[in-house]
């Protein structure tokens, strides 16, 4: 069975500081992993995804994540936070090889202060 | 990019009434769509998988008669909350997968529909 654990329901950083959002997964098959961002009262937007190949994945808005099989992790990072990065972030693992039907973590709220 | 649209984005109804939420894939066809429910400050919970031309597949614990799903065409799936009660108040989000160049699918999400049952 697949599952996702996001450590820390709330992360606060200062503008310009490093952003690190943690995600660990459990999967009985090679995982497809995703990070999504959600702004209030909106749907989800894909930040980046890992399917196969390079383990360091670059996404939109300067975010990147590294797939570490040995640690079953897929942490999301951004070198320098912007105020506009404040949102809810969800890590997800796919239930199938097609990369659809996702299981989501509980989410991490990112706050950015000036 | 691919767009998935939901309607309505906000709906308020009286207890006991039924509410229909539409999910449309605007620039691609989707034989499958997914319906999620999100409670405030919580994650998305998969409710059901909508299959074009056949019955929906519901996740464990989701009442089929309560949440009616119809996938009548390759671009439209509907979720009807029947005899709604206040505990059905939630944010409902649909998604549709589109195959990308790698052959895997990327999920595109609708904007969500907030249901408030009085």
mmCIF file with all atom_site columns, C-alpha atoms in Angstrom, chain A residues 3-91:
data_model
loop_
_atom_site.group_PDB
_atom_site.id
_atom_site.type_symbol
_atom_site.label_atom_id
_atom_site.label_alt_id
_atom_site.label_comp_id
_atom_site.label_asym_id
_atom_site.label_entity_id
_atom_site.label_seq_id
_atom_site.pdbx_PDB_ins_code
_atom_site.Cartn_x
_atom_site.Cartn_y
_atom_site.Cartn_z
_atom_site.occupancy
_atom_site.B_iso_or_equiv
_atom_site.pdbx_formal_charge
_atom_site.auth_seq_id
_atom_site.auth_comp_id
_atom_site.auth_asym_id
_atom_site.auth_atom_id
_atom_site.pdbx_PDB_model_num
ATOM 1  C CA . UNK A 1 3  ? 1.148   6.331  1.890   1.00 0.00 ? 3  UNK A CA 1
ATOM 2  C CA . UNK A 1 4  ? 2.695   9.736  2.378   1.00 0.00 ? 4  UNK A CA 1
ATOM 3  C CA . UNK A 1 5  ? 3.837   11.453 5.542   1.00 0.00 ? 5  UNK A CA 1
ATOM 4  C CA . UNK A 1 6  ? 4.559   15.150 5.629   1.00 0.00 ? 6  UNK A CA 1
ATOM 5  C CA . UNK A 1 7  ? 6.548   16.169 8.667   1.00 0.00 ? 7  UNK A CA 1
ATOM 6  C CA . UNK A 1 8  ? 5.423   19.470 10.104  1.00 0.00 ? 8  UNK A CA 1
ATOM 7  C CA . UNK A 1 9  ? 1.947   20.767 9.434   1.00 0.00 ? 9  UNK A CA 1
ATOM 8  C CA . UNK A 1 10 ? 3.196   24.345 9.543   1.00 0.00 ? 10 UNK A CA 1
ATOM 9  C CA . UNK A 1 11 ? 6.534   25.805 8.452   1.00 0.00 ? 11 UNK A CA 1
ATOM 10 C CA . UNK A 1 12 ? 7.437   29.460 8.900   1.00 0.00 ? 12 UNK A CA 1
ATOM 11 C CA . UNK A 1 13 ? 10.360  31.147 7.179   1.00 0.00 ? 13 UNK A CA 1
ATOM 12 C CA . UNK A 1 14 ? 11.555  34.659 6.550   1.00 0.00 ? 14 UNK A CA 1
ATOM 13 C CA . UNK A 1 15 ? 11.594  36.120 3.081   1.00 0.00 ? 15 UNK A CA 1
ATOM 14 C CA . UNK A 1 16 ? 14.851  35.135 1.407   1.00 0.00 ? 16 UNK A CA 1
ATOM 15 C CA . UNK A 1 17 ? 15.411  32.129 3.649   1.00 0.00 ? 17 UNK A CA 1
ATOM 16 C CA . UNK A 1 18 ? 15.670  28.520 2.593   1.00 0.00 ? 18 UNK A CA 1
ATOM 17 C CA . UNK A 1 19 ? 12.427  26.606 2.311   1.00 0.00 ? 19 UNK A CA 1
ATOM 18 C CA . UNK A 1 20 ? 12.457  22.922 3.264   1.00 0.00 ? 20 UNK A CA 1
ATOM 19 C CA . UNK A 1 21 ? 9.255   20.899 3.312   1.00 0.00 ? 21 UNK A CA 1
ATOM 20 C CA . UNK A 1 22 ? 9.641   17.272 4.264   1.00 0.00 ? 22 UNK A CA 1
ATOM 21 C CA . UNK A 1 23 ? 7.931   14.289 2.713   1.00 0.00 ? 23 UNK A CA 1
ATOM 22 C CA . UNK A 1 24 ? 8.429   10.585 3.303   1.00 0.00 ? 24 UNK A CA 1
ATOM 23 C CA . UNK A 1 25 ? 6.595   7.926  1.409   1.00 0.00 ? 25 UNK A CA 1
ATOM 24 C CA . UNK A 1 26 ? 5.762   4.268  1.551   1.00 0.00 ? 26 UNK A CA 1
ATOM 25 C CA . UNK A 1 27 ? 5.142   2.344  -1.624  1.00 0.00 ? 27 UNK A CA 1
ATOM 26 C CA . UNK A 1 28 ? 5.019   -1.295 -2.595  1.00 0.00 ? 28 UNK A CA 1
ATOM 27 C CA . UNK A 1 29 ? 5.949   -0.437 -6.180  1.00 0.00 ? 29 UNK A CA 1
ATOM 28 C CA . UNK A 1 30 ? 8.469   2.028  -7.636  1.00 0.00 ? 30 UNK A CA 1
ATOM 29 C CA . UNK A 1 31 ? 6.868   5.325  -6.700  1.00 0.00 ? 31 UNK A CA 1
ATOM 30 C CA . UNK A 1 32 ? 5.774   8.245  -8.765  1.00 0.00 ? 32 UNK A CA 1
ATOM 31 C CA . UNK A 1 33 ? 6.003   11.269 -6.473  1.00 0.00 ? 33 UNK A CA 1
ATOM 32 C CA . UNK A 1 34 ? 4.504   14.713 -6.730  1.00 0.00 ? 34 UNK A CA 1
ATOM 33 C CA . UNK A 1 35 ? 4.415   18.067 -5.010  1.00 0.00 ? 35 UNK A CA 1
ATOM 34 C CA . UNK A 1 36 ? 1.371   20.292 -5.396  1.00 0.00 ? 36 UNK A CA 1
ATOM 35 C CA . UNK A 1 37 ? 0.635   23.799 -4.160  1.00 0.00 ? 37 UNK A CA 1
ATOM 36 C CA . UNK A 1 38 ? -2.792  25.051 -3.178  1.00 0.00 ? 38 UNK A CA 1
ATOM 37 C CA . UNK A 1 39 ? -3.774  28.668 -2.641  1.00 0.00 ? 39 UNK A CA 1
ATOM 38 C CA . UNK A 1 40 ? -6.893  29.457 -0.566  1.00 0.00 ? 40 UNK A CA 1
ATOM 39 C CA . UNK A 1 41 ? -10.139 28.300 -2.143  1.00 0.00 ? 41 UNK A CA 1
ATOM 40 C CA . UNK A 1 42 ? -8.383  27.075 -5.244  1.00 0.00 ? 42 UNK A CA 1
ATOM 41 C CA . UNK A 1 43 ? -7.531  23.755 -6.776  1.00 0.00 ? 43 UNK A CA 1
ATOM 42 C CA . UNK A 1 44 ? -4.083  22.228 -6.845  1.00 0.00 ? 44 UNK A CA 1
ATOM 43 C CA . UNK A 1 45 ? -1.219  23.215 -9.082  1.00 0.00 ? 45 UNK A CA 1
ATOM 44 C CA . UNK A 1 46 ? 1.586   20.800 -9.883  1.00 0.00 ? 46 UNK A CA 1
ATOM 45 C CA . UNK A 1 47 ? 5.001   22.045 -8.745  1.00 0.00 ? 47 UNK A CA 1
ATOM 46 C CA . UNK A 1 48 ? 7.060   19.071 -9.851  1.00 0.00 ? 48 UNK A CA 1
ATOM 47 C CA . UNK A 1 49 ? 7.056   15.322 -10.156 1.00 0.00 ? 49 UNK A CA 1
ATOM 48 C CA . UNK A 1 50 ? 9.424   12.390 -10.097 1.00 0.00 ? 50 UNK A CA 1
ATOM 49 C CA . UNK A 1 51 ? 8.739   9.393  -12.309 1.00 0.00 ? 51 UNK A CA 1
ATOM 50 C CA . UNK A 1 52 ? 12.018  7.830  -13.392 1.00 0.00 ? 52 UNK A CA 1
ATOM 51 C CA . UNK A 1 53 ? 15.521  9.002  -14.230 1.00 0.00 ? 53 UNK A CA 1
ATOM 52 C CA . UNK A 1 54 ? 17.238  11.923 -12.572 1.00 0.00 ? 54 UNK A CA 1
ATOM 53 C CA . UNK A 1 55 ? 16.553  11.976 -8.860  1.00 0.00 ? 55 UNK A CA 1
ATOM 54 C CA . UNK A 1 56 ? 16.839  15.758 -8.547  1.00 0.00 ? 56 UNK A CA 1
ATOM 55 C CA . UNK A 1 57 ? 13.739  17.251 -10.043 1.00 0.00 ? 57 UNK A CA 1
ATOM 56 C CA . UNK A 1 58 ? 13.291  20.919 -10.811 1.00 0.00 ? 58 UNK A CA 1
ATOM 57 C CA . UNK A 1 59 ? 9.872   22.446 -10.875 1.00 0.00 ? 59 UNK A CA 1
ATOM 58 C CA . UNK A 1 60 ? 8.150   25.762 -11.291 1.00 0.00 ? 60 UNK A CA 1
ATOM 59 C CA . UNK A 1 61 ? 8.723   28.892 -9.213  1.00 0.00 ? 61 UNK A CA 1
ATOM 60 C CA . UNK A 1 62 ? 12.261  27.845 -8.274  1.00 0.00 ? 62 UNK A CA 1
ATOM 61 C CA . UNK A 1 63 ? 11.275  24.738 -6.334  1.00 0.00 ? 63 UNK A CA 1
ATOM 62 C CA . UNK A 1 64 ? 13.101  21.452 -6.552  1.00 0.00 ? 64 UNK A CA 1
ATOM 63 C CA . UNK A 1 65 ? 12.938  18.077 -4.856  1.00 0.00 ? 65 UNK A CA 1
ATOM 64 C CA . UNK A 1 66 ? 15.258  15.131 -4.559  1.00 0.00 ? 66 UNK A CA 1
ATOM 65 C CA . UNK A 1 67 ? 14.119  11.522 -4.621  1.00 0.00 ? 67 UNK A CA 1
ATOM 66 C CA . UNK A 1 68 ? 16.129  9.489  -2.132  1.00 0.00 ? 68 UNK A CA 1
ATOM 67 C CA . UNK A 1 69 ? 15.170  5.849  -2.308  1.00 0.00 ? 69 UNK A CA 1
ATOM 68 C CA . UNK A 1 70 ? 17.337  4.818  0.639   1.00 0.00 ? 70 UNK A CA 1
ATOM 69 C CA . UNK A 1 71 ? 15.578  7.351  2.841   1.00 0.00 ? 71 UNK A CA 1
ATOM 70 C CA . UNK A 1 72 ? 12.160  6.972  1.165   1.00 0.00 ? 72 UNK A CA 1
ATOM 71 C CA . UNK A 1 73 ? 12.063  10.743 1.010   1.00 0.00 ? 73 UNK A CA 1
ATOM 72 C CA . UNK A 1 74 ? 11.093  13.414 -1.481  1.00 0.00 ? 74 UNK A CA 1
ATOM 73 C CA . UNK A 1 75 ? 11.734  16.711 0.295   1.00 0.00 ? 75 UNK A CA 1
ATOM 74 C CA . UNK A 1 76 ? 10.837  19.989 -1.373  1.00 0.00 ? 76 UNK A CA 1
ATOM 75 C CA . UNK A 1 77 ? 13.268  22.899 -1.278  1.00 0.00 ? 77 UNK A CA 1
ATOM 76 C CA . UNK A 1 78 ? 13.638  26.434 -2.524  1.00 0.00 ? 78 UNK A CA 1
ATOM 77 C CA . UNK A 1 79 ? 16.799  28.465 -1.905  1.00 0.00 ? 79 UNK A CA 1
ATOM 78 C CA . UNK A 1 80 ? 15.093  31.776 -1.258  1.00 0.00 ? 80 UNK A CA 1
ATOM 79 C CA . UNK A 1 81 ? 11.499  32.189 -0.122  1.00 0.00 ? 81 UNK A CA 1
ATOM 80 C CA . UNK A 1 82 ? 9.198   34.839 -1.556  1.00 0.00 ? 82 UNK A CA 1
ATOM 81 C CA . UNK A 1 83 ? 6.084   36.205 0.053   1.00 0.00 ? 83 UNK A CA 1
ATOM 82 C CA . UNK A 1 84 ? 4.082   34.720 -2.803  1.00 0.00 ? 84 UNK A CA 1
ATOM 83 C CA . UNK A 1 85 ? 5.209   31.230 -1.790  1.00 0.00 ? 85 UNK A CA 1
ATOM 84 C CA . UNK A 1 86 ? 2.895   31.299 1.223   1.00 0.00 ? 86 UNK A CA 1
ATOM 85 C CA . UNK A 1 87 ? 0.395   28.514 0.558   1.00 0.00 ? 87 UNK A CA 1
ATOM 86 C CA . UNK A 1 88 ? -0.494  24.914 1.363   1.00 0.00 ? 88 UNK A CA 1
ATOM 87 C CA . UNK A 1 89 ? 1.816   22.277 -0.052  1.00 0.00 ? 89 UNK A CA 1
ATOM 88 C CA . UNK A 1 90 ? 0.908   18.649 -0.604  1.00 0.00 ? 90 UNK A CA 1
ATOM 89 C CA . UNK A 1 91 ? 3.175   15.721 -1.296  1.00 0.00 ? 91 UNK A CA 1
#
